[in-house]
């Protein structure tokens, strides 16, 4: 049975979500403040976390940032309030995998949850992928979401790994920004191409010897990007 943690401080929301998710066959645990939520994430194994952003004690973003820093790779879906457009982008950069805006329908949430849970085993099945590959100055394992520069571990967010993986798989080809969005976020997202550009900027800083003169993730003007691996 898949185990989901709900971190949310609105009692009605927690109760409603818990009942519905249990009805759908999930095992559900709950935390009603940020501190407890973070504790539970660190101490238990969940298949997925639904994480409110505005929480007492520790915000959803800080929970996410801390959990990722500690190597927790559990998929996280942020529950954001309407009008938190900037927050969505921020949340994804802090290592969340997805977000859903309140108020949302149960059907929409279930679709997101199922899509997220489906994605995981598929990634693990890619056994013919070499353990570590070199991209610029880093060595990276897409299987285990690990990256090293020399002997130092380099922190990459889940999305950064996914974008790198997508570009790597398509090395040598020109990739449209929209293709990156649909491959990494999915099609029904209001992620802008600007967000993709921001991620690429950050990835260049992490992979390129000279981020201002990229040799690995090249810009293809008016279209998108192309990765060059040797
Ligand atoms: Ca809240």
XYZ file of N, CA and C and ligand atoms in Angstrom:
691
model
N 0.848 -1.195 0.000
C 0.000 0.000 0.000
C 0.886 1.249 0.000
N 0.587 2.188 -0.850
C 1.400 3.410 -0.932
C 1.080 4.326 0.246
N 2.134 4.904 0.810
C 1.974 5.706 2.009
C 2.178 7.191 1.695
N 1.190 7.984 2.055
C 1.237 9.425 1.781
C 1.212 10.204 3.093
N 2.077 11.217 3.174
C 2.036 12.125 4.318
C 1.409 13.443 3.882
N 0.424 13.909 4.654
C -0.172 15.225 4.390
C 0.329 16.185 5.472
N 1.005 17.260 5.050
C 1.422 18.293 5.996
C 0.595 19.531 5.682
N -0.320 19.843 6.543
C -1.324 20.889 6.266
C -1.909 21.323 7.600
N -2.125 22.645 7.776
C -2.612 23.114 9.065
C -4.108 23.400 9.115
N -4.780 23.296 7.963
C -6.234 23.501 8.004
C -6.911 22.168 8.255
N -7.585 22.101 9.400
C -8.160 20.823 9.839
C -9.113 20.221 8.798
N -9.989 21.065 8.222
C -10.957 20.543 7.249
C -10.269 19.914 6.053
N -9.206 20.581 5.636
C -8.428 20.106 4.493
C -7.781 18.759 4.817
N -7.179 18.690 5.996
C -6.502 17.453 6.407
C -7.507 16.305 6.466
N -8.627 16.556 7.138
C -9.627 15.506 7.309
C -10.184 15.059 5.962
N -10.532 16.053 5.130
C -11.100 15.738 3.821
C -10.135 14.932 2.971
N -8.885 15.397 2.918
C -7.880 14.711 2.094
C -7.615 13.302 2.614
N -7.486 13.198 3.932
C -7.180 11.901 4.532
C -8.281 10.892 4.184
N -9.539 11.288 4.415
C -10.657 10.375 4.139
C -10.661 9.941 2.680
N -10.503 10.929 1.809
C -10.588 10.618 0.386
C -9.433 9.754 -0.089
N -8.234 10.055 0.397
C -7.071 9.276 -0.032
C -7.125 7.861 0.526
N -7.624 7.726 1.740
C -7.781 6.377 2.306
C -8.816 5.593 1.509
N -9.878 6.295 1.127
C -10.904 5.658 0.310
C -10.309 5.158 -1.012
N -9.317 5.903 -1.519
C -8.669 5.517 -2.777
C -7.617 4.424 -2.577
N -7.443 3.997 -1.334
C -6.543 2.873 -1.089
C -5.141 3.260 -0.634
N -4.948 4.523 -0.252
C -3.635 4.923 0.257
C -3.615 4.831 1.780
N -2.407 4.617 2.302
C -2.218 4.723 3.737
C -1.825 6.170 3.994
N -2.499 6.830 4.933
C -2.287 8.269 5.101
C -1.818 8.618 6.515
N -0.769 9.428 6.571
C -0.290 9.969 7.827
C -0.443 11.490 7.726
N -0.576 12.179 8.853
C -0.780 13.624 8.791
C 0.116 14.347 9.789
N 0.407 15.612 9.482
C 1.101 16.492 10.416
C 0.491 17.864 10.242
N 0.164 18.535 11.362
C -0.542 19.807 11.245
C 0.319 21.033 11.507
N 1.618 20.826 11.678
C 2.506 21.994 11.679
C 3.823 21.599 11.010
N 4.620 22.615 10.677
C 5.820 22.371 9.894
C 6.864 21.535 10.611
N 7.009 21.778 11.905
C 8.052 21.069 12.657
C 7.768 19.569 12.680
N 6.499 19.234 12.965
C 6.105 17.830 13.019
C 6.219 17.192 11.621
N 5.841 17.985 10.622
C 5.919 17.486 9.247
C 7.342 17.098 8.878
N 8.266 17.996 9.176
C 9.671 17.736 8.848
C 10.179 16.506 9.609
N 9.819 16.438 10.893
C 10.221 15.278 11.698
C 9.745 13.978 11.071
N 8.488 13.985 10.661
C 7.922 12.752 10.094
C 8.601 12.394 8.774
N 8.880 13.413 7.969
C 9.551 13.145 6.685
C 10.931 12.531 6.928
N 11.632 13.056 7.931
C 12.982 12.575 8.205
C 12.987 11.178 8.808
N 11.929 10.851 9.562
C 11.961 9.604 10.331
C 11.242 8.436 9.672
N 10.352 8.722 8.734
C 9.573 7.636 8.134
C 9.811 7.570 6.632
N 9.363 6.481 6.055
C 9.452 6.363 4.602
C 8.060 6.541 4.014
N 7.927 7.566 3.173
C 6.653 7.769 2.490
C 6.884 7.621 0.997
N 5.807 7.305 0.297
C 5.922 7.256 -1.164
C 5.713 8.636 -1.762
N 5.036 9.494 -0.980
C 4.747 10.829 -1.482
C 4.356 11.747 -0.330
N 4.700 13.036 -0.461
C 4.314 14.007 0.571
C 3.493 15.125 -0.074
N 2.329 15.420 0.507
C 1.558 16.599 0.120
C 1.904 17.678 1.139
N 2.502 18.768 0.660
C 3.095 19.731 1.586
C 2.539 21.130 1.363
N 1.751 21.590 2.317
C 1.235 22.955 2.289
C 2.422 23.916 2.371
N 2.276 25.131 1.844
C 3.392 26.084 1.890
C 3.346 26.924 3.167
N 2.177 27.552 3.416
C 2.047 28.396 4.611
C 1.699 27.521 5.802
N 2.700 27.265 6.639
C 2.505 26.366 7.778
C 3.043 27.008 9.044
N 2.444 26.715 10.199
C 3.031 27.211 11.441
C 4.388 26.554 11.696
N 5.264 27.305 12.327
C 6.593 26.858 12.781
C 7.647 26.750 11.684
N 7.428 25.896 10.686
C 8.396 25.828 9.574
C 7.605 25.831 8.273
N 7.990 26.693 7.325
C 7.221 26.780 6.081
C 7.462 25.542 5.222
N 6.525 25.318 4.310
C 6.644 24.183 3.398
C 7.927 24.244 2.582
N 8.319 25.444 2.156
C 9.560 25.588 1.376
C 10.769 25.160 2.197
N 10.803 25.602 3.452
C 11.946 25.257 4.297
C 11.993 23.759 4.590
N 10.826 23.177 4.742
C 10.778 21.728 4.966
C 11.382 21.018 3.763
N 10.935 21.457 2.587
C 11.393 20.838 1.351
C 12.906 20.989 1.193
N 13.375 22.220 1.422
C 14.807 22.502 1.284
C 15.622 21.622 2.235
N 15.173 21.566 3.474
C 15.900 20.784 4.481
C 15.886 19.298 4.134
N 14.715 18.804 3.753
C 14.603 17.368 3.444
C 15.527 17.005 2.283
N 15.554 17.841 1.265
C 16.413 17.546 0.099
C 17.883 17.612 0.495
N 18.205 18.579 1.343
C 19.584 18.709 1.798
C 20.024 17.467 2.558
N 19.071 16.865 3.231
C 19.370 15.663 4.011
C 19.287 14.395 3.148
N 19.069 14.591 1.859
C 19.083 13.441 0.953
C 17.761 12.705 0.826
N 16.687 13.279 1.361
C 15.361 12.656 1.220
C 14.860 12.896 -0.204
N 14.529 11.815 -0.907
C 14.155 11.960 -2.307
C 12.665 11.697 -2.551
N 11.913 11.570 -1.465
C 10.476 11.338 -1.589
C 9.830 12.428 -2.451
N 8.996 12.047 -3.416
C 8.320 13.073 -4.220
C 7.472 13.994 -3.342
N 7.551 15.283 -3.620
C 6.788 16.266 -2.849
C 5.893 17.071 -3.777
N 4.614 17.126 -3.434
C 3.679 17.996 -4.158
C 3.271 19.117 -3.205
N 3.570 20.365 -3.602
C 3.165 21.500 -2.776
C 1.700 21.824 -2.984
N 1.044 22.185 -1.890
C -0.310 22.709 -1.980
C -0.179 24.217 -1.828
N -0.408 24.962 -2.882
C -0.215 26.410 -2.799
C -1.549 27.125 -2.884
N -1.595 28.301 -2.261
C -2.824 29.091 -2.321
C -2.845 29.864 -3.632
N -4.039 30.248 -4.045
C -4.195 31.027 -5.271
C -3.362 32.303 -5.178
N -2.771 32.683 -6.281
C -2.021 33.933 -6.295
C -0.586 33.793 -5.823
N -0.141 32.582 -5.565
C 1.245 32.393 -5.142
C 2.114 31.948 -6.318
N 1.939 32.654 -7.427
C 2.602 32.259 -8.678
C 4.115 32.156 -8.514
N 4.693 33.167 -7.874
C 6.142 33.178 -7.710
C 6.562 32.028 -6.814
N 5.714 31.793 -5.795
C 6.010 30.724 -4.854
C 6.105 29.371 -5.526
N 5.278 29.165 -6.553
C 5.308 27.872 -7.234
C 6.686 27.610 -7.801
N 7.189 28.610 -8.493
C 8.493 28.470 -9.127
C 9.561 28.255 -8.052
N 9.480 29.062 -7.005
C 10.410 28.932 -5.890
C 10.374 27.530 -5.302
N 9.163 27.042 -5.104
C 8.980 25.723 -4.520
C 9.668 24.656 -5.339
N 9.519 24.745 -6.655
C 10.137 23.754 -7.529
C 11.646 23.864 -7.454
N 12.136 25.085 -7.305
C 13.582 25.253 -7.212
C 14.124 24.724 -5.893
N 13.288 24.728 -4.866
C 13.721 24.184 -3.579
C 13.650 22.667 -3.557
N 13.198 22.082 -4.652
C 13.250 20.625 -4.726
C 11.914 19.910 -4.702
N 10.796 20.672 -4.733
C 9.502 20.007 -4.846
C 9.354 19.477 -6.273
N 8.491 18.488 -6.453
C 8.359 17.879 -7.767
C 7.155 18.412 -8.523
N 6.215 18.951 -7.786
C 4.982 19.377 -8.429
C 4.255 20.297 -7.451
N 3.209 20.971 -7.941
C 2.399 21.770 -7.034
C 0.981 21.734 -7.539
N 0.062 21.991 -6.660
C -1.336 22.089 -7.069
C -1.911 23.278 -6.323
N -2.715 24.080 -7.048
C -3.216 25.309 -6.458
C -4.580 25.093 -5.808
N -4.702 25.572 -4.586
C -5.994 25.510 -3.886
C -6.917 26.582 -4.447
N -8.213 26.383 -4.557
C -8.860 25.098 -4.313
C -8.697 24.164 -5.509
N -8.495 22.902 -5.250
C -8.364 21.936 -6.344
C -9.399 20.853 -6.178
N -9.696 20.161 -7.243
C -10.653 19.059 -7.146
C -9.888 17.807 -6.746
N -10.587 16.914 -6.108
C -9.969 15.655 -5.688
C -9.470 14.890 -6.912
N -10.240 14.986 -7.980
C -9.858 14.268 -9.203
C -8.517 14.754 -9.731
N -8.357 16.086 -9.694
C -7.108 16.679 -10.176
C -5.934 16.236 -9.299
N -6.154 16.271 -7.996
C -5.086 15.873 -7.076
C -4.715 14.406 -7.276
N -5.733 13.563 -7.405
C -5.458 12.129 -7.587
C -4.673 11.881 -8.872
N -5.014 12.634 -9.908
C -4.296 12.479 -11.181
C -2.820 12.819 -10.986
N -2.558 13.907 -10.248
C -1.166 14.320 -9.995
C -0.424 13.266 -9.174
N -1.108 12.782 -8.143
C -0.487 11.788 -7.255
C -0.151 10.530 -8.054
N -1.114 10.088 -8.840
C -0.893 8.851 -9.591
C 0.202 9.025 -10.631
N 0.227 10.191 -11.268
C 1.276 10.454 -12.268
C 2.645 10.402 -11.592
N 2.718 10.995 -10.402
C 3.990 11.055 -9.669
C 4.426 9.659 -9.246
N 3.500 8.865 -8.764
C 3.845 7.515 -8.302
C 4.192 6.604 -9.472
N 3.590 6.849 -10.614
C 3.888 6.061 -11.814
C 5.296 6.324 -12.295
N 5.722 7.576 -12.131
C 7.001 7.994 -12.690
C 8.186 7.268 -12.019
N 8.004 6.936 -10.744
C 9.144 6.429 -9.979
C 9.672 5.059 -10.403
N 8.814 4.019 -10.448
C 9.372 2.722 -10.805
C 9.969 2.732 -12.206
N 9.382 3.493 -13.101
C 9.879 3.556 -14.473
C 11.333 4.019 -14.476
N 11.639 4.982 -13.607
C 13.011 5.479 -13.564
C 13.968 4.415 -13.052
N 13.492 3.668 -12.066
C 14.368 2.654 -11.485
C 14.647 1.523 -12.465
N 13.748 1.327 -13.429
C 13.927 0.222 -14.371
C 14.968 0.496 -15.444
N 15.432 1.712 -15.502
C 16.426 2.023 -16.529
C 17.799 1.494 -16.115
N 17.911 0.183 -16.168
C 19.111 -0.445 -15.628
C 20.312 -0.393 -16.561
N 20.033 -0.170 -17.823
C 21.163 -0.150 -18.753
C 21.902 1.198 -18.737
N 21.371 2.112 -17.953
C 22.048 3.396 -17.806
C 23.314 3.195 -16.963
N 24.453 3.719 -17.386
C 25.646 3.566 -16.553
C 25.450 4.264 -15.216
N 26.148 3.792 -14.216
C 25.980 4.354 -12.878
C 26.309 5.856 -12.875
N 27.533 6.181 -13.276
C 27.928 7.586 -13.303
C 28.363 7.996 -14.705
N 27.950 9.162 -15.096
C 28.431 9.712 -16.358
C 29.037 11.086 -16.072
N 29.868 11.540 -16.972
C 30.469 12.858 -16.802
C 29.720 13.879 -17.630
N 29.308 14.943 -16.979
C 28.761 16.085 -17.710
C 29.557 17.292 -17.253
N 30.389 17.793 -18.140
C 31.241 18.925 -17.775
C 32.101 18.567 -16.582
N 32.050 19.437 -15.576
C 32.942 19.223 -14.438
C 32.343 18.314 -13.364
N 31.137 17.811 -13.609
C 30.551 16.938 -12.578
C 30.378 15.502 -13.078
N 30.376 14.579 -12.113
C 30.019 13.185 -12.357
C 28.639 13.007 -11.774
N 27.770 12.356 -12.543
C 26.373 12.350 -12.127
C 25.758 10.960 -12.285
N 24.957 10.569 -11.306
C 24.192 9.330 -11.396
C 22.716 9.694 -11.441
N 22.094 9.499 -12.609
C 20.666 9.798 -12.719
C 19.844 8.766 -11.970
N 20.407 7.556 -11.848
C 19.713 6.486 -11.130
C 19.506 6.856 -9.674
N 20.572 7.371 -9.083
C 20.526 7.605 -7.632
C 20.421 9.080 -7.264
N 20.255 9.929 -8.277
C 20.154 11.367 -8.021
C 21.348 11.860 -7.189
N 22.526 11.536 -7.676
C 23.745 11.962 -7.016
C 24.616 12.692 -8.029
N 25.309 13.709 -7.558
C 26.263 14.396 -8.422
C 27.479 14.782 -7.599
N 28.642 14.673 -8.224
C 29.885 15.020 -7.539
C 30.731 15.927 -8.405
N 31.364 16.887 -7.737
C 32.421 17.631 -8.405
C 33.688 17.240 -7.670
N 34.568 16.520 -8.331
C 35.704 15.921 -7.626
C 35.153 14.927 -6.613
N 35.496 15.127 -5.355
C 34.962 14.219 -4.337
C 33.822 14.872 -3.569
N 33.527 16.136 -3.893
C 32.460 16.835 -3.167
C 31.110 16.570 -3.812
N 30.153 16.211 -2.986
C 28.812 16.027 -3.518
C 28.250 17.377 -3.924
N 27.612 17.414 -5.080
C 26.982 18.650 -5.517
C 25.476 18.480 -5.428
N 24.834 19.447 -4.788
C 23.393 19.371 -4.608
C 22.683 19.831 -5.874
N 21.865 18.963 -6.417
C 21.004 19.345 -7.523
C 19.570 19.050 -7.101
N 18.637 19.908 -7.500
C 17.239 19.630 -7.189
C 16.747 18.525 -8.122
N 15.631 17.958 -7.750
C 15.036 16.899 -8.572
C 14.838 17.378 -10.017
N 14.338 18.591 -10.155
C 14.091 19.122 -11.495
C 15.400 19.343 -12.258
N 16.414 19.764 -11.550
C 17.708 19.961 -12.215
C 18.228 18.626 -12.754
N 18.070 17.576 -11.959
C 18.468 16.249 -12.443
C 17.675 15.877 -13.693
N 16.367 16.121 -13.624
C 15.506 15.712 -14.733
C 15.834 16.467 -16.013
N 16.115 17.765 -15.870
C 16.442 18.552 -17.058
C 17.761 18.067 -17.639
N 18.742 17.850 -16.778
C 20.041 17.354 -17.252
C 19.885 16.002 -17.942
N 19.111 15.136 -17.333
C 18.914 13.807 -17.901
C 18.277 13.895 -19.296
N 17.256 14.767 -19.384
C 16.566 14.920 -20.669
C 17.512 15.460 -21.740
N 18.290 16.469 -21.374
C 19.245 17.027 -22.336
C 20.308 15.984 -22.698
N 20.755 15.227 -21.702
C 21.795 14.220 -21.924
C 21.303 13.136 -22.882
N 20.075 12.685 -22.638
C 19.497 11.641 -23.495
C 19.363 12.114 -24.937
N 19.234 13.416 -25.083
C 19.061 13.986 -26.418
C 20.302 14.754 -26.861
N 21.449 14.354 -26.337
C 22.708 15.043 -26.651
C 22.890 15.204 -28.153
N 23.346 16.378 -28.514
C 23.629 16.629 -29.928
C 22.417 17.132 -30.695
N 21.233 17.006 -30.076
C 20.024 17.480 -30.761
C 19.608 18.837 -30.207
N 19.005 19.644 -31.075
C 18.438 20.902 -30.603
C 17.101 20.609 -29.936
N 16.963 21.092 -28.714
C 15.755 20.810 -27.927
C 14.990 22.107 -27.688
N 13.707 22.086 -28.055
C 12.863 23.250 -27.782
C 12.618 23.388 -26.279
N 12.501 24.628 -25.840
C 12.166 24.847 -24.423
C 10.870 24.136 -24.048
N 9.896 24.189 -24.960
C 8.605 23.543 -24.677
C 8.747 22.036 -24.490
N 9.705 21.437 -25.207
C 9.922 19.990 -25.037
C 10.468 19.693 -23.650
N 11.314 20.619 -23.181
C 11.855 20.429 -21.828
C 10.714 20.528 -20.813
N 9.839 21.516 -21.022
C 8.714 21.674 -20.094
C 7.846 20.417 -20.086
N 7.485 19.916 -21.273
C 6.583 18.759 -21.253
C 7.282 17.501 -20.762
N 8.593 17.393 -20.998
C 9.296 16.199 -20.517
C 9.483 16.234 -19.006
N 9.723 17.412 -18.474
C 10.098 17.499 -17.057
C 8.903 17.842 -16.167
N 8.031 18.717 -16.644
C 6.891 19.119 -15.807
C 5.572 18.461 -16.239
N 5.484 18.112 -17.499
C 4.214 17.602 -18.015
C 3.515 18.692 -18.793
N 2.514 18.306 -19.560
C 1.970 19.266 -20.529
C 1.028 20.301 -19.933
N 0.290 19.938 -18.881
C -0.733 20.876 -18.417
C -0.223 21.774 -17.300
N 0.945 22.371 -17.544
C 1.537 23.230 -16.525
C 1.709 24.644 -17.039
N 1.595 25.617 -16.111
C 1.834 26.980 -16.549
C 3.275 27.404 -16.247
N 4.190 26.494 -16.483
C 5.614 26.806 -16.402
C 5.975 27.600 -17.662
N 6.710 28.691 -17.482
C 7.066 29.472 -18.661
C 8.471 29.091 -19.133
N 8.755 29.451 -20.375
C 10.080 29.149 -20.923
C 11.152 29.889 -20.119
N 10.753 30.986 -19.488
C 11.667 31.746 -18.643
C 12.178 30.892 -17.468
N 11.282 30.079 -16.931
C 11.670 29.183 -15.842
C 12.738 28.195 -16.333
N 12.525 27.687 -17.535
C 13.503 26.760 -18.115
C 14.854 27.465 -18.229
N 14.828 28.695 -18.716
C 16.080 29.452 -18.859
C 16.781 29.613 -17.516
N 15.997 29.882 -16.482
C 16.601 30.036 -15.147
C 17.243 28.742 -14.668
N 16.585 27.633 -14.927
C 17.161 26.346 -14.546
C 18.459 26.096 -15.313
N 18.436 26.416 -16.602
C 19.635 26.182 -17.415
C 20.796 27.043 -16.910
N 20.474 28.291 -16.546
C 21.523 29.156 -15.987
C 22.182 28.505 -14.773
N 21.328 27.982 -13.904
C 21.857 27.355 -12.691
C 22.654 26.093 -13.027
N 22.143 25.337 -13.995
C 22.842 24.101 -14.373
C 24.198 24.400 -15.002
N 24.267 25.502 -15.725
C 25.564 25.879 -16.293
C 26.566 26.181 -15.195
N 26.093 26.863 -14.159
C 27.003 27.167 -13.052
C 27.494 25.898 -12.377
N 26.681 24.868 -12.435
C 27.059 23.626 -11.760
C 27.892 22.704 -12.643
N 27.759 22.837 -13.964
C 28.449 21.871 -14.836
C 29.588 22.469 -15.655
N 29.463 23.735 -16.013
C 30.418 24.322 -16.959
C 31.662 24.841 -16.230
N 32.820 24.661 -16.850
C 34.048 25.241 -16.317
C 33.918 26.766 -16.299
N 33.382 27.320 -17.386
C 33.133 28.757 -17.466
C 31.668 28.973 -17.869
N 30.811 29.206 -16.876
C 29.369 29.310 -17.146
C 29.019 30.403 -18.161
N 29.884 31.417 -18.275
C 29.594 32.492 -19.227
C 29.946 32.121 -20.661
N 30.762 31.096 -20.807
C 31.088 30.575 -22.132
C 30.744 29.096 -22.193
N 29.439 28.799 -22.219
C 29.034 27.400 -22.111
C 29.562 26.532 -23.259
N 30.053 25.371 -22.908
C 30.532 24.397 -23.890
C 29.681 23.137 -23.879
N 28.822 23.031 -22.861
C 28.063 21.782 -22.700
C 26.579 22.006 -22.992
N 25.996 22.969 -22.314
C 24.593 23.294 -22.606
C 24.584 24.574 -23.435
N 24.492 24.386 -24.746
C 24.563 25.537 -25.649
C 23.181 26.129 -25.870
N 23.135 27.437 -26.072
C 21.878 28.098 -26.427
C 21.687 28.025 -27.938
N 20.498 27.592 -28.339
C 20.155 27.665 -29.759
C 19.143 28.798 -29.877
N 19.594 29.929 -30.386
C 18.798 31.145 -30.308
C 17.416 30.995 -30.920
N 16.431 31.461 -30.180
C 15.047 31.437 -30.637
C 14.403 30.075 -30.501
N 15.166 29.049 -30.125
C 14.580 27.704 -30.043
C 14.735 27.119 -28.653
N 15.946 26.929 -28.239
C 16.129 26.289 -26.946
C 17.576 25.970 -26.682
N 17.864 24.689 -26.444
C 19.203 24.307 -26.017
C 19.686 23.046 -26.716
N 20.984 22.869 -26.659
C 21.584 21.649 -27.170
C 22.713 21.252 -26.250
N 22.709 19.975 -25.826
C 23.811 19.528 -24.982
C 24.879 18.850 -25.827
N 26.110 19.224 -25.547
C 27.252 18.601 -26.221
C 27.996 17.767 -25.188
N 28.042 16.475 -25.415
C 28.855 15.624 -24.521
C 29.885 14.914 -25.380
N 31.060 14.734 -24.809
C 32.096 14.091 -25.631
C 32.361 12.686 -25.108
Ca -1.683 26.637 5.485
